[in-house]
Tab-separated table of C-alpha atoms in Angstrom:
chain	number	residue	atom	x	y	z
S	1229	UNK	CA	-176.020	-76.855	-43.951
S	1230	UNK	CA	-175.438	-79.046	-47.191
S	1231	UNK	CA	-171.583	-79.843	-47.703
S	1232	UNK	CA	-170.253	-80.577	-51.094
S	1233	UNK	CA	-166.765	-82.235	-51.518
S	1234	UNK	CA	-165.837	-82.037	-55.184
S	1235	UNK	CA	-162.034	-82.967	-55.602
S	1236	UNK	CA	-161.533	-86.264	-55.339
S	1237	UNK	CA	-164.332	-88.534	-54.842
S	1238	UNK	CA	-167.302	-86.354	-54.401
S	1239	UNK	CA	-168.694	-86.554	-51.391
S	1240	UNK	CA	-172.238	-84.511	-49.757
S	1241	UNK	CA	-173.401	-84.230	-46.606
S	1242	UNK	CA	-176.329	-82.831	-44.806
S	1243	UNK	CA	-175.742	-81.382	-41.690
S	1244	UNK	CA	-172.893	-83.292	-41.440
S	1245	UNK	CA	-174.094	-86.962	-42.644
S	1246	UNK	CA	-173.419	-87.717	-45.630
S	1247	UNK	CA	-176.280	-89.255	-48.228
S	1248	UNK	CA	-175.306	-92.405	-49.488
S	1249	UNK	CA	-178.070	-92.632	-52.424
S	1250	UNK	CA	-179.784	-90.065	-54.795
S	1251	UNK	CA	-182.887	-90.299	-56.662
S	1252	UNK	CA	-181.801	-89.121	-59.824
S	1253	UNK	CA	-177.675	-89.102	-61.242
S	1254	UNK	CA	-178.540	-85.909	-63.588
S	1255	UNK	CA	-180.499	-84.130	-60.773
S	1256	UNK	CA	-176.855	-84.801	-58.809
S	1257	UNK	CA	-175.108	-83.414	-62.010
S	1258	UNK	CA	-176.743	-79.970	-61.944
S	1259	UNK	CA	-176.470	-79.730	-58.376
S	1260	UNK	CA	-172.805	-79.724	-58.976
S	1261	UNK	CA	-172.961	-76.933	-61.927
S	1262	UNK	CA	-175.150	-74.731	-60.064
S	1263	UNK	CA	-172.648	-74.876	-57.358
S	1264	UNK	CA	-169.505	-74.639	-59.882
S	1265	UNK	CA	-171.080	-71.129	-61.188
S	1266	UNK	CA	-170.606	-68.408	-59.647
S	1267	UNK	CA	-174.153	-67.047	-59.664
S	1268	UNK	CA	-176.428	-67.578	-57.588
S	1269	UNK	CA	-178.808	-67.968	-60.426
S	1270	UNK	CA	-178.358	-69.842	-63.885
S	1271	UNK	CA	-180.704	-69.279	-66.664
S	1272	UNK	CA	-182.892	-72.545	-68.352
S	1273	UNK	CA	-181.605	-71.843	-71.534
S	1274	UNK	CA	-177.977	-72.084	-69.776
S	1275	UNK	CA	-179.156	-75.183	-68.013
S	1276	UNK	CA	-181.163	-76.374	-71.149
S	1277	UNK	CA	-177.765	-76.239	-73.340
S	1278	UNK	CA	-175.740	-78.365	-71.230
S	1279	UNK	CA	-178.443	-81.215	-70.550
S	1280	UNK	CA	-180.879	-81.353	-72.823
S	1281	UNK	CA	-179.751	-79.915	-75.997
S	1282	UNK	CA	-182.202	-80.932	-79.064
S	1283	UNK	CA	-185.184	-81.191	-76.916
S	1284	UNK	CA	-188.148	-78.780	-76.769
S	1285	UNK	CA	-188.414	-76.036	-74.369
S	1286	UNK	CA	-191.955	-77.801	-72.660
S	1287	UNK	CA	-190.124	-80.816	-72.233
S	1288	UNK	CA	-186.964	-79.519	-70.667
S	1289	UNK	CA	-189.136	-76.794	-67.973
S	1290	UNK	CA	-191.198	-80.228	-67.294
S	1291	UNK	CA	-187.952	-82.084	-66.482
S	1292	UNK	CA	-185.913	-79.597	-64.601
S	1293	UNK	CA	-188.408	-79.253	-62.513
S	1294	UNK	CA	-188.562	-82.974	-61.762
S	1295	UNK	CA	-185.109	-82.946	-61.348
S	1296	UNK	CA	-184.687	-79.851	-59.184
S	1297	UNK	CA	-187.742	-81.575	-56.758
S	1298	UNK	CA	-185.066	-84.834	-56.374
S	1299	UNK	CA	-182.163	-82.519	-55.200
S	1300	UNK	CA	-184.467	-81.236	-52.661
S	1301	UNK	CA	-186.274	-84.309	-51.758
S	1302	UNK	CA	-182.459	-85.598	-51.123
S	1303	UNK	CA	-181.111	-83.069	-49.383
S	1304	UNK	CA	-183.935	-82.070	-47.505
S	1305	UNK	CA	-184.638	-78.618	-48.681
S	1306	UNK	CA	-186.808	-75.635	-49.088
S	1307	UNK	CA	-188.164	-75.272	-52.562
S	1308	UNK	CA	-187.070	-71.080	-51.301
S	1309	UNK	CA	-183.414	-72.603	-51.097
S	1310	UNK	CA	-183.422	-74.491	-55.180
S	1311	UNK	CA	-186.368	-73.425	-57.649
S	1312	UNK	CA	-187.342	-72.366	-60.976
S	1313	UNK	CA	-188.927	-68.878	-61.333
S	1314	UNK	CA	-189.436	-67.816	-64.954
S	1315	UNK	CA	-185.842	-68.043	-66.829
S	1316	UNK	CA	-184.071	-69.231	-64.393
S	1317	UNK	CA	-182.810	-71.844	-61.612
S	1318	UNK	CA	-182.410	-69.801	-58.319
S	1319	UNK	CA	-180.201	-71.671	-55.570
S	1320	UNK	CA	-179.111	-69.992	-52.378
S	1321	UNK	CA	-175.623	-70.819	-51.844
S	1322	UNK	CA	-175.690	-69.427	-48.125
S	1323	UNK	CA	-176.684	-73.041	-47.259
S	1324	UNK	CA	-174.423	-74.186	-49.660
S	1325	UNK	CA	-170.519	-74.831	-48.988
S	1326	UNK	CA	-167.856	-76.663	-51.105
S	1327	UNK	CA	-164.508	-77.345	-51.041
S	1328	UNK	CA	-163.981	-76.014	-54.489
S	1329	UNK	CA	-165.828	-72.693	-53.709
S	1330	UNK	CA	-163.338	-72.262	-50.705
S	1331	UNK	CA	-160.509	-72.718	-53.028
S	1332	UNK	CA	-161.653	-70.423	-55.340
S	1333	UNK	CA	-162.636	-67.915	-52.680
S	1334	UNK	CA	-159.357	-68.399	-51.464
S	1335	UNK	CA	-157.709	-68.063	-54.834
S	1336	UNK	CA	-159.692	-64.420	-55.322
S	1337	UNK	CA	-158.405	-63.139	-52.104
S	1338	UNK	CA	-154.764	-63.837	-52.097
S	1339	UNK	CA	-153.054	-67.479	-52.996
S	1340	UNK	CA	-150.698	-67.039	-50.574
S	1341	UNK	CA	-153.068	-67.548	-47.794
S	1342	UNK	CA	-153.880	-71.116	-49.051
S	1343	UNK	CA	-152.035	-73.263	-46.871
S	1344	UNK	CA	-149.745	-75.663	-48.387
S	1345	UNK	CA	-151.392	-78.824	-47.510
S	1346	UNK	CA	-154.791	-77.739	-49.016
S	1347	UNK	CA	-152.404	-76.851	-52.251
S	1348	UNK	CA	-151.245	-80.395	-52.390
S	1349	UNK	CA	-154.826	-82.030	-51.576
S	1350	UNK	CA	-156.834	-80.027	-54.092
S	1351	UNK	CA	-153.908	-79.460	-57.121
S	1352	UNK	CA	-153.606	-83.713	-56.797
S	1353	UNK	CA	-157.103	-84.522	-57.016
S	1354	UNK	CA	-159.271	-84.538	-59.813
S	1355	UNK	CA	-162.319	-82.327	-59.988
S	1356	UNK	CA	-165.671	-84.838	-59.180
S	1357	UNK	CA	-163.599	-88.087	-60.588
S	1358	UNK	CA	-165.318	-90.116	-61.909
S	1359	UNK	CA	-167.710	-87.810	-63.726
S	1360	UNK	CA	-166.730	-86.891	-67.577
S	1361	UNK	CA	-169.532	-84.766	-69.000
S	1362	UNK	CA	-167.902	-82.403	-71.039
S	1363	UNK	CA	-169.058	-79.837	-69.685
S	1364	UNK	CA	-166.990	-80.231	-66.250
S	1365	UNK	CA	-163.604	-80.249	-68.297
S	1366	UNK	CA	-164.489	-76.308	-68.211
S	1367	UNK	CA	-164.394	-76.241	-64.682
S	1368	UNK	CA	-161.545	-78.846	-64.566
S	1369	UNK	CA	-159.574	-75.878	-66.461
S	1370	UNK	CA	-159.940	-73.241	-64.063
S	1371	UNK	CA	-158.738	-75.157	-61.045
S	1372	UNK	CA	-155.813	-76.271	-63.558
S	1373	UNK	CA	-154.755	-72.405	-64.345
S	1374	UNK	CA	-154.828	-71.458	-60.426
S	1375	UNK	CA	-153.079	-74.643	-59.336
S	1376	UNK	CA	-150.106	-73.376	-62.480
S	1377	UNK	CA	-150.096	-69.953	-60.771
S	1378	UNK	CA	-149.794	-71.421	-57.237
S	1379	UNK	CA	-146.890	-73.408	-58.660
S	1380	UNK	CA	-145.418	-70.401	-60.040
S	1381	UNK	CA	-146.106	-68.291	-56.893
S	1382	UNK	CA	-144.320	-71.244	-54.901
S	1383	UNK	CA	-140.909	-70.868	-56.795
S	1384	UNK	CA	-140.645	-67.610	-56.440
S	1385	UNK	CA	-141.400	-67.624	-53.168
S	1386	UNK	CA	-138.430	-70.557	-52.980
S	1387	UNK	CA	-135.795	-68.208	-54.826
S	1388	UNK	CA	-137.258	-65.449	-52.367
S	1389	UNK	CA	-136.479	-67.780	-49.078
S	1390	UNK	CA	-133.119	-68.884	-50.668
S	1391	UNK	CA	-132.089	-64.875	-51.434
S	1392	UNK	CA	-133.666	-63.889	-48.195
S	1393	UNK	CA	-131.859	-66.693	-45.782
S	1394	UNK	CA	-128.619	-65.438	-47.644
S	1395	UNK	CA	-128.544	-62.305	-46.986
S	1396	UNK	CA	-129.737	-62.931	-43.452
S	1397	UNK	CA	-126.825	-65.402	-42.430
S	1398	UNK	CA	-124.265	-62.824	-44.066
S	1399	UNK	CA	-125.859	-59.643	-41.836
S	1400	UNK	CA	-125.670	-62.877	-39.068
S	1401	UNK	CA	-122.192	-62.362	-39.831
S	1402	UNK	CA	-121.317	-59.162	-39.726
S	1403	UNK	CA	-122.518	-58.939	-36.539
S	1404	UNK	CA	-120.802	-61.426	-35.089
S	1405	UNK	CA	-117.356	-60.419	-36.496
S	1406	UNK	CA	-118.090	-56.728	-36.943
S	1407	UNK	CA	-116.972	-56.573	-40.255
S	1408	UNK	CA	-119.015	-54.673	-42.928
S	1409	UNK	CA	-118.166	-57.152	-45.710
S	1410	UNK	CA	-122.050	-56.255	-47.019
S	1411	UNK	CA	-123.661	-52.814	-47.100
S	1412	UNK	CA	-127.647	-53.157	-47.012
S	1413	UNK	CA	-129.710	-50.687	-49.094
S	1414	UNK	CA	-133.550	-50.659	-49.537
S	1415	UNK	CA	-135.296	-49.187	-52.167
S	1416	UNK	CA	-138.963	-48.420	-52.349
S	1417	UNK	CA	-140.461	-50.488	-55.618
S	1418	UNK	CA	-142.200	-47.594	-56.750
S	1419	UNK	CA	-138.957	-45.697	-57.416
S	1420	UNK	CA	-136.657	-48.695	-58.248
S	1421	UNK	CA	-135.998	-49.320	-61.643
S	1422	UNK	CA	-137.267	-53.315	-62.415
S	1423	UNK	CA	-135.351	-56.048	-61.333
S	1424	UNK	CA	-134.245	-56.997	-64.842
S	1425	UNK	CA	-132.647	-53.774	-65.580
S	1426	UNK	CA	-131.140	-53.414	-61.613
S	1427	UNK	CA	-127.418	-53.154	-62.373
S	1428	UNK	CA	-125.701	-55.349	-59.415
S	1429	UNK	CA	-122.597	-57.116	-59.665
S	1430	UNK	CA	-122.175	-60.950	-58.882
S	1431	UNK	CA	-121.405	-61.173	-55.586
S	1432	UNK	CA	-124.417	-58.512	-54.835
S	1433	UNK	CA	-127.746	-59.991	-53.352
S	1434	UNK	CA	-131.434	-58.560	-53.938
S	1435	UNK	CA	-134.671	-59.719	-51.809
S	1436	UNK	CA	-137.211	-58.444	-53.732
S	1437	UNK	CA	-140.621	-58.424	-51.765
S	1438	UNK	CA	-144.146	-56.612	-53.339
S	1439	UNK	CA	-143.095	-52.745	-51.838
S	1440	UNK	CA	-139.353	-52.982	-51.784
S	1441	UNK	CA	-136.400	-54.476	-52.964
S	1442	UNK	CA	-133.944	-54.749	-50.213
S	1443	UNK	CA	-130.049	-55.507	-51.486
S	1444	UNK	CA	-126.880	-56.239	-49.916
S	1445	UNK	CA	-124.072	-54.971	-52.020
S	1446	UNK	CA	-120.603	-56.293	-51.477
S	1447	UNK	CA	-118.129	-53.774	-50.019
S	1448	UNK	CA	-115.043	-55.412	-51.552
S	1449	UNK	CA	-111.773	-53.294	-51.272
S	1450	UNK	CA	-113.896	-49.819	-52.066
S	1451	UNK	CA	-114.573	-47.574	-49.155
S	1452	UNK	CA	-118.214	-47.886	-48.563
S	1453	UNK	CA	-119.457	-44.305	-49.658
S	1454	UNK	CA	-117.698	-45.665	-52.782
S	1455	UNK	CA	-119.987	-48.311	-53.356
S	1456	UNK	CA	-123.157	-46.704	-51.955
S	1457	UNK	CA	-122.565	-43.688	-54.592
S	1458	UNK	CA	-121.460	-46.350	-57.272
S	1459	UNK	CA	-124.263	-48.003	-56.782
S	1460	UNK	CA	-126.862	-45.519	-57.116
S	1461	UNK	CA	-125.185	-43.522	-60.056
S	1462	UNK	CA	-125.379	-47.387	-62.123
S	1463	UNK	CA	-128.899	-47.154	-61.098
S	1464	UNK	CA	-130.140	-43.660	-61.553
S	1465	UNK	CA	-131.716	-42.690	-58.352
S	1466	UNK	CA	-130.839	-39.945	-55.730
S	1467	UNK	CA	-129.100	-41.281	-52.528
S	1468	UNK	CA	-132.318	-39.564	-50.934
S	1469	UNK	CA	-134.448	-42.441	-52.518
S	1470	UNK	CA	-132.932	-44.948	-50.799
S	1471	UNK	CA	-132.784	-46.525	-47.362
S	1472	UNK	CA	-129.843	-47.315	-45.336
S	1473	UNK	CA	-130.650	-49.053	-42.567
S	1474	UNK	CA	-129.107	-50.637	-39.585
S	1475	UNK	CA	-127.807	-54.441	-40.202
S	1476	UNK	CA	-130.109	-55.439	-36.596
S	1477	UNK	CA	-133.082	-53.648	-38.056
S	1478	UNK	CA	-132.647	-55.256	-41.815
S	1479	UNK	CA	-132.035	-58.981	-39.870
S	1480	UNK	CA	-135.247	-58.557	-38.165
S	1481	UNK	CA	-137.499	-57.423	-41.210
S	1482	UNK	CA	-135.628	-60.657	-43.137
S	1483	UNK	CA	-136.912	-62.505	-40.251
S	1484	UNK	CA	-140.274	-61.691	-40.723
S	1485	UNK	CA	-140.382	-62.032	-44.108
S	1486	UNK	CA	-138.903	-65.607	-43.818
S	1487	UNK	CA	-141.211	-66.495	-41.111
S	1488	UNK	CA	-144.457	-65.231	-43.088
């Protein structure tokens, strides 16, 4: 298994020791771009674009190959794992892994399964420092744009936490003193009207999760049918399309959402 550290100061190991020297620095280079693609084939012309634009088509086939023979000569591979056949470079990336394919795996699936520690490491390091071929600024861009939308997911998962610890100290409350100075609603997303246009008044609080918004509306001196009814006639749903649950049932599921 050949490991590839990218952010930071690239790094690859074989099988778990990592190769101090390589034959050739441009062989190393389109290691790394076969690797940064997402194909597990690149075409010559691709290849021949990036590194060897202006030269003839005999000269670049004659080199690639040269160069593709040093990456395997390094890394001790099978010419089945990296070869040309025809128009293209084929590598197979099952004996391939990356730290920058894991984040971008990772980034597909769902971002908020990236733990927060691999957020800092990767979103502070530069993609293979020390390496400015202009060509990696493209790849340097798409690990900027998911580290932005990580950033963005992380405050709204902040104002989420703050609304969500809110409401869950006031229900702590209410408990405690028996007093229903909050009534809790919860309304499915796909019949709520959008946050923006959610008529609540200021002392109100809304926890707005992917399948639900789930609001505490302040009783004040109104009876609480009075504010329930209020409350759904400023919003222009049916009290059947809501959810009124139980304040021990509500703490738990802001618990959970806390906790996850």
């Amino acid at each position: 298994m050949v490991y590839v550290k990218m952010f930071g100061d690239w790094e690859i190991f074989v099988d778990g020791k990592k190769i101090e020297k390589f034959t050739s620095k441009k062989a190393l280079k389109i290691l790394f771009y076969l690797l940064l693609t997402d194909a597990s084939r690149v075409s010559i012309k691709e290849l021949a674009d990036v590194f060897w634009d202006g030269f003839d088509e005999k000269y670049i086939r004659k080199n690639l190959n040269v160069q593709l023979y040093y990456v395997r000569k390094d890394l001790g591979i099978d010419e089945k794992h990296l070869r040309s056949e025809r128009e293209y470079v084929y590598i197979d990336k099952k004996i391939f892994q990356s730290d920058y394919q894991g984040f971008i795996n990772s980034s597909k699936d769902d971002l908020n399964k990236i733990s927060t520690d691999k957020i800092k490491e990767i979103c502070n390091s530069e993609l293979l420092k020390g390496l400015d071929d202009k060509w990696i600024y493209n790849f340097r861009k798409i690990t900027s744009k998911i580290c932005e939308k990580i950033q963005k997911l992380s405050e709204t998962r902040r104002g989420l936490n703050q609304n969500a610890l809110r409401a869950k100290f006031l229900l702590e409350q209410q408990l405690l003193t028996r007093e229903r100075y909050f009534l809790p609603l919860v309304i499915k997303t796909s019949d709520c009207v959008s946050l923006k246009k959610l008529k609540v008044r200021k002392g109100d609080i809304i926890v707005e999760t992917q399948h639900e918004k789930i609001i505490l509306l302040e009783r004040g001196t109104k009876s609480e049918k009075e504010v329930i009814e209020g409350f759904v006639n400023r919003i222009d749903l049916k009290m059947d399309e809501i959810e009124i649950p139980e304040d021990t049932c509500l703490l738990k599921k802001l618990e959970d959402l806390i906790n996850n």
